[in-house]
Every structure is written in structure tokens, then in C-alpha cells.
Tab-separated table of C-alpha atoms in Angstrom:
chain	number	residue	atom	x	y	z
A	415	UNK	CA	95.614	115.214	136.297
A	416	UNK	CA	94.635	118.341	138.270
A	417	UNK	CA	95.193	122.166	137.187
A	418	UNK	CA	98.571	123.000	139.845
A	419	UNK	CA	96.360	127.001	139.757
A	420	UNK	CA	96.490	127.114	143.751
A	421	UNK	CA	98.760	128.015	146.827
A	422	UNK	CA	98.134	125.775	149.699
A	423	UNK	CA	98.021	128.142	153.428
A	424	UNK	CA	99.748	125.918	155.998
A	425	UNK	CA	99.952	126.672	159.076
A	426	UNK	CA	99.980	125.049	162.551
A	427	UNK	CA	96.544	125.803	163.893
A	428	UNK	CA	96.787	124.353	167.277
A	429	UNK	CA	93.397	122.578	167.883
A	430	UNK	CA	91.384	125.980	167.609
A	431	UNK	CA	88.844	126.915	164.647
A	432	UNK	CA	88.888	130.345	166.219
A	433	UNK	CA	89.656	132.109	163.533
A	434	UNK	CA	91.103	134.622	166.358
A	435	UNK	CA	93.956	132.511	168.308
A	436	UNK	CA	96.835	131.546	167.160
A	437	UNK	CA	97.982	130.697	163.255
A	438	UNK	CA	94.139	131.308	162.793
A	439	UNK	CA	94.731	134.639	163.212
A	440	UNK	CA	96.808	135.254	160.791
A	441	UNK	CA	95.722	132.769	157.725
A	442	UNK	CA	91.681	134.737	158.377
A	443	UNK	CA	93.776	138.015	158.524
A	444	UNK	CA	95.680	136.311	155.009
A	445	UNK	CA	91.930	135.390	153.245
A	446	UNK	CA	90.903	138.986	154.313
A	447	UNK	CA	93.918	140.632	152.374
A	448	UNK	CA	93.051	138.759	148.752
A	449	UNK	CA	89.326	139.747	149.090
A	450	UNK	CA	89.842	142.820	149.922
A	451	UNK	CA	90.572	145.457	146.840
A	452	UNK	CA	92.964	147.653	148.822
A	453	UNK	CA	95.529	145.496	148.368
A	454	UNK	CA	97.468	143.509	145.760
A	455	UNK	CA	98.235	140.309	147.414
A	456	UNK	CA	96.061	137.944	145.027
A	457	UNK	CA	95.955	134.221	145.147
A	458	UNK	CA	94.245	131.041	144.751
A	459	UNK	CA	93.279	129.405	147.600
A	460	UNK	CA	93.669	125.520	147.350
A	461	UNK	CA	91.851	125.408	150.594
A	462	UNK	CA	88.331	126.909	148.831
A	463	UNK	CA	88.396	124.393	146.369
A	464	UNK	CA	87.082	120.683	148.023
A	465	UNK	CA	84.455	120.132	150.088
A	466	UNK	CA	85.441	121.784	153.199
A	467	UNK	CA	86.602	118.927	156.746
A	468	UNK	CA	84.874	119.382	159.740
A	469	UNK	CA	86.173	119.069	163.486
A	470	UNK	CA	85.021	115.662	163.240
A	471	UNK	CA	86.102	113.686	159.606
A	472	UNK	CA	88.256	110.940	160.587
A	473	UNK	CA	92.291	111.917	159.856
A	474	UNK	CA	92.037	109.793	157.028
A	475	UNK	CA	89.644	111.170	155.257
A	476	UNK	CA	91.733	114.692	156.294
A	477	UNK	CA	94.581	114.018	154.802
A	478	UNK	CA	92.916	112.937	150.910
A	479	UNK	CA	91.507	116.080	151.796
A	480	UNK	CA	94.485	117.677	151.817
A	481	UNK	CA	96.661	115.518	149.298
A	482	UNK	CA	93.562	116.202	146.695
A	483	UNK	CA	93.985	119.651	147.664
A	484	UNK	CA	97.448	119.553	147.032
A	485	UNK	CA	97.841	117.926	143.689
A	486	UNK	CA	96.349	121.249	142.629
A	487	UNK	CA	98.538	123.685	144.155
A	488	UNK	CA	101.418	125.085	142.990
A	489	UNK	CA	102.556	126.581	145.660
A	490	UNK	CA	102.593	126.230	149.360
A	491	UNK	CA	102.384	129.792	151.393
A	492	UNK	CA	104.063	128.110	155.043
A	493	UNK	CA	102.864	130.729	157.896
A	494	UNK	CA	105.813	130.307	160.780
A	495	UNK	CA	104.455	132.586	164.396
A	496	UNK	CA	105.407	132.480	167.830
A	497	UNK	CA	102.241	129.866	168.100
A	498	UNK	CA	104.134	127.116	165.311
A	499	UNK	CA	104.817	123.994	167.501
A	500	UNK	CA	107.382	121.971	166.148
A	501	UNK	CA	105.613	118.857	166.320
A	502	UNK	CA	102.118	119.170	166.391
A	503	UNK	CA	98.657	117.784	164.704
A	504	UNK	CA	99.111	117.595	160.551
A	505	UNK	CA	101.457	120.369	159.237
A	506	UNK	CA	104.275	117.966	159.269
A	507	UNK	CA	102.429	115.397	157.462
A	508	UNK	CA	101.652	118.646	154.668
A	509	UNK	CA	105.239	119.608	154.577
A	510	UNK	CA	106.242	116.376	154.372
A	511	UNK	CA	103.938	115.562	150.865
A	512	UNK	CA	104.115	118.984	149.331
A	513	UNK	CA	107.646	118.746	149.849
A	514	UNK	CA	108.552	114.772	149.126
A	515	UNK	CA	105.506	113.917	146.749
A	516	UNK	CA	104.239	116.965	145.273
A	517	UNK	CA	108.129	119.368	145.237
A	518	UNK	CA	106.198	122.019	145.474
A	519	UNK	CA	107.844	125.562	146.629
A	520	UNK	CA	107.116	126.833	149.845
A	521	UNK	CA	107.161	130.455	150.708
A	522	UNK	CA	108.021	130.977	154.684
A	523	UNK	CA	106.476	133.670	155.728
A	524	UNK	CA	107.382	134.821	159.140
A	525	UNK	CA	105.332	136.141	161.903
A	526	UNK	CA	106.199	139.378	162.950
A	527	UNK	CA	109.353	140.757	160.720
A	528	UNK	CA	109.863	143.195	158.484
A	529	UNK	CA	112.261	141.181	156.849
A	530	UNK	CA	114.359	138.555	156.593
A	531	UNK	CA	117.715	138.833	155.691
A	532	UNK	CA	119.185	135.374	157.060
A	533	UNK	CA	116.697	132.065	157.220
A	534	UNK	CA	119.592	129.960	159.246
A	535	UNK	CA	118.782	131.957	162.056
A	536	UNK	CA	115.127	131.702	162.764
A	537	UNK	CA	115.626	127.505	162.021
A	538	UNK	CA	114.478	127.359	165.702
A	539	UNK	CA	111.010	128.489	164.817
A	540	UNK	CA	111.000	125.858	161.670
A	541	UNK	CA	108.635	123.413	162.396
A	542	UNK	CA	110.648	119.716	162.199
A	543	UNK	CA	109.065	118.553	158.862
A	544	UNK	CA	110.493	121.918	156.835
A	545	UNK	CA	113.595	121.389	159.595
A	546	UNK	CA	114.957	117.831	158.204
A	547	UNK	CA	114.169	119.318	154.741
A	548	UNK	CA	116.045	122.118	155.035
A	549	UNK	CA	118.704	120.878	156.319
A	550	UNK	CA	118.556	118.146	153.956
A	551	UNK	CA	118.656	120.694	151.243
A	552	UNK	CA	115.292	118.533	150.240
A	553	UNK	CA	113.150	121.681	150.029
A	554	UNK	CA	113.325	124.697	147.729
A	555	UNK	CA	112.085	127.076	150.135
A	556	UNK	CA	111.961	131.596	149.889
A	557	UNK	CA	112.121	132.852	153.605
A	558	UNK	CA	109.970	135.805	154.044
A	559	UNK	CA	107.967	137.958	156.196
A	560	UNK	CA	103.994	137.163	156.343
A	561	UNK	CA	103.745	141.556	154.939
A	562	UNK	CA	101.351	141.626	152.110
A	563	UNK	CA	103.411	142.478	149.264
A	564	UNK	CA	106.148	140.133	149.736
A	565	UNK	CA	103.895	137.472	150.379
A	566	UNK	CA	101.935	138.542	147.226
A	567	UNK	CA	104.990	139.117	145.009
A	568	UNK	CA	106.699	134.891	146.509
A	569	UNK	CA	103.322	133.525	145.525
A	570	UNK	CA	103.001	135.114	141.938
A	571	UNK	CA	107.295	134.305	141.018
A	572	UNK	CA	107.797	131.165	142.883
A	573	UNK	CA	105.688	128.305	141.900
A	574	UNK	CA	106.177	124.677	140.195
A	575	UNK	CA	105.012	126.095	136.793
A	576	UNK	CA	108.111	129.011	136.762
A	577	UNK	CA	110.702	127.047	136.071
A	578	UNK	CA	113.026	131.089	135.664
A	579	UNK	CA	112.472	132.351	138.834
A	580	UNK	CA	112.548	128.398	140.457
A	581	UNK	CA	114.032	128.230	143.678
A	582	UNK	CA	117.615	126.642	143.948
A	583	UNK	CA	118.220	126.789	147.710
A	584	UNK	CA	116.363	125.474	151.175
A	585	UNK	CA	117.384	128.952	152.060
A	586	UNK	CA	116.458	131.581	149.723
A	587	UNK	CA	114.995	134.586	150.305
A	588	UNK	CA	114.806	138.417	148.704
A	589	UNK	CA	117.642	141.529	149.300
A	590	UNK	CA	117.684	144.100	151.556
A	591	UNK	CA	117.113	146.098	148.418
A	592	UNK	CA	113.688	144.608	147.653
A	593	UNK	CA	112.731	145.343	151.012
A	594	UNK	CA	114.068	148.720	150.234
A	595	UNK	CA	111.301	148.908	146.965
A	596	UNK	CA	108.105	147.670	149.256
A	597	UNK	CA	109.253	150.207	151.932
A	598	UNK	CA	110.282	147.112	154.808
A	599	UNK	CA	113.549	148.898	155.578
């Protein structure tokens, strides 16, 4: 059995490999935060632990590589932006497998927000697989803004290993006091 210490980052690739477009730019920003010693955020990126998958790879090869990465993951950071699609590409596959097969807690990070105090109001942004699992309460999620301090806190706090801090809801979120402490309110 694999040691599950990575953070699996999921986002809608929007059919591009250009790191300056769509959700790819948020993943690139996340990687730069993680690599920099100027930020508190550090995590083990599950995508760095296996061979890269090329655009020419078959869907079966891609899915196998994603599942391998998931087996080594303690949590999933799901980036949601205005570019995120309801039902396109591999994102719904990733969410479904993370929740249904690997019981991975989901950290839902929304771009363009300084705080998330009512996750249900953002339901229109959720990909189909997430929407379905939040509605049937099979997902364990914390909803946060795509901000360095909130990501750092959630990644370190919520994992398959932290039973004490285990998420008990599909609609968990941090309090106003927490956001004030981070300087986001």
C-alpha cells in the first residue's frame, strides 16, 4: 500500500497546456507559492510523484496515471474558477474517484474570493460530480478562497490521516474570525 502524503491538485484544464490560460494559471501560481520560501504554503504535489502524461497519451493511460497519483494522496485541492466547466474533460472523473473510491477529503478553493462563508451560494460553480456528491452528502469538503493562507491551513489540517480534524460535512467552511486572523476580512 502506498504512503498517502501528497496533495492531489485538480482543476479544469480547459483543453490547454498553456500555463498562462484558464485554470492552468492558478495551478502554476500554486506551484510557485509551494516552491518559494517567501510563502508559508508547502505541500507534496502528487502530480510530481509519477511520470508526466503527454497530450498524445490515450485516455486509459491518462486515467491510470491519475489514479496512481490519487492512491498516493492524503487530500485533494480542487481549484474552481470562472473557467471551470460543469461536465467536460477529466475533472469529473477525478472528483468521482477521489470521493467514491479513495475517500479523499476535498479542499474546494475558489478563485476571485477573499472568503467563503456560504458555500451553498456557489453551487452554480461546482462541476457535476462535486455537485452530486455534495447534494447526497458523500463528499467531505471544506470551501475556501484560493488564497495562500487558507490553502496552507486547509492542506495541513484536512487529510485522510487527521481523524481529529476530519471533515464531517460537504459544506464546511472557516469562520469570519479565521478570515480576520488571516487578514482576508
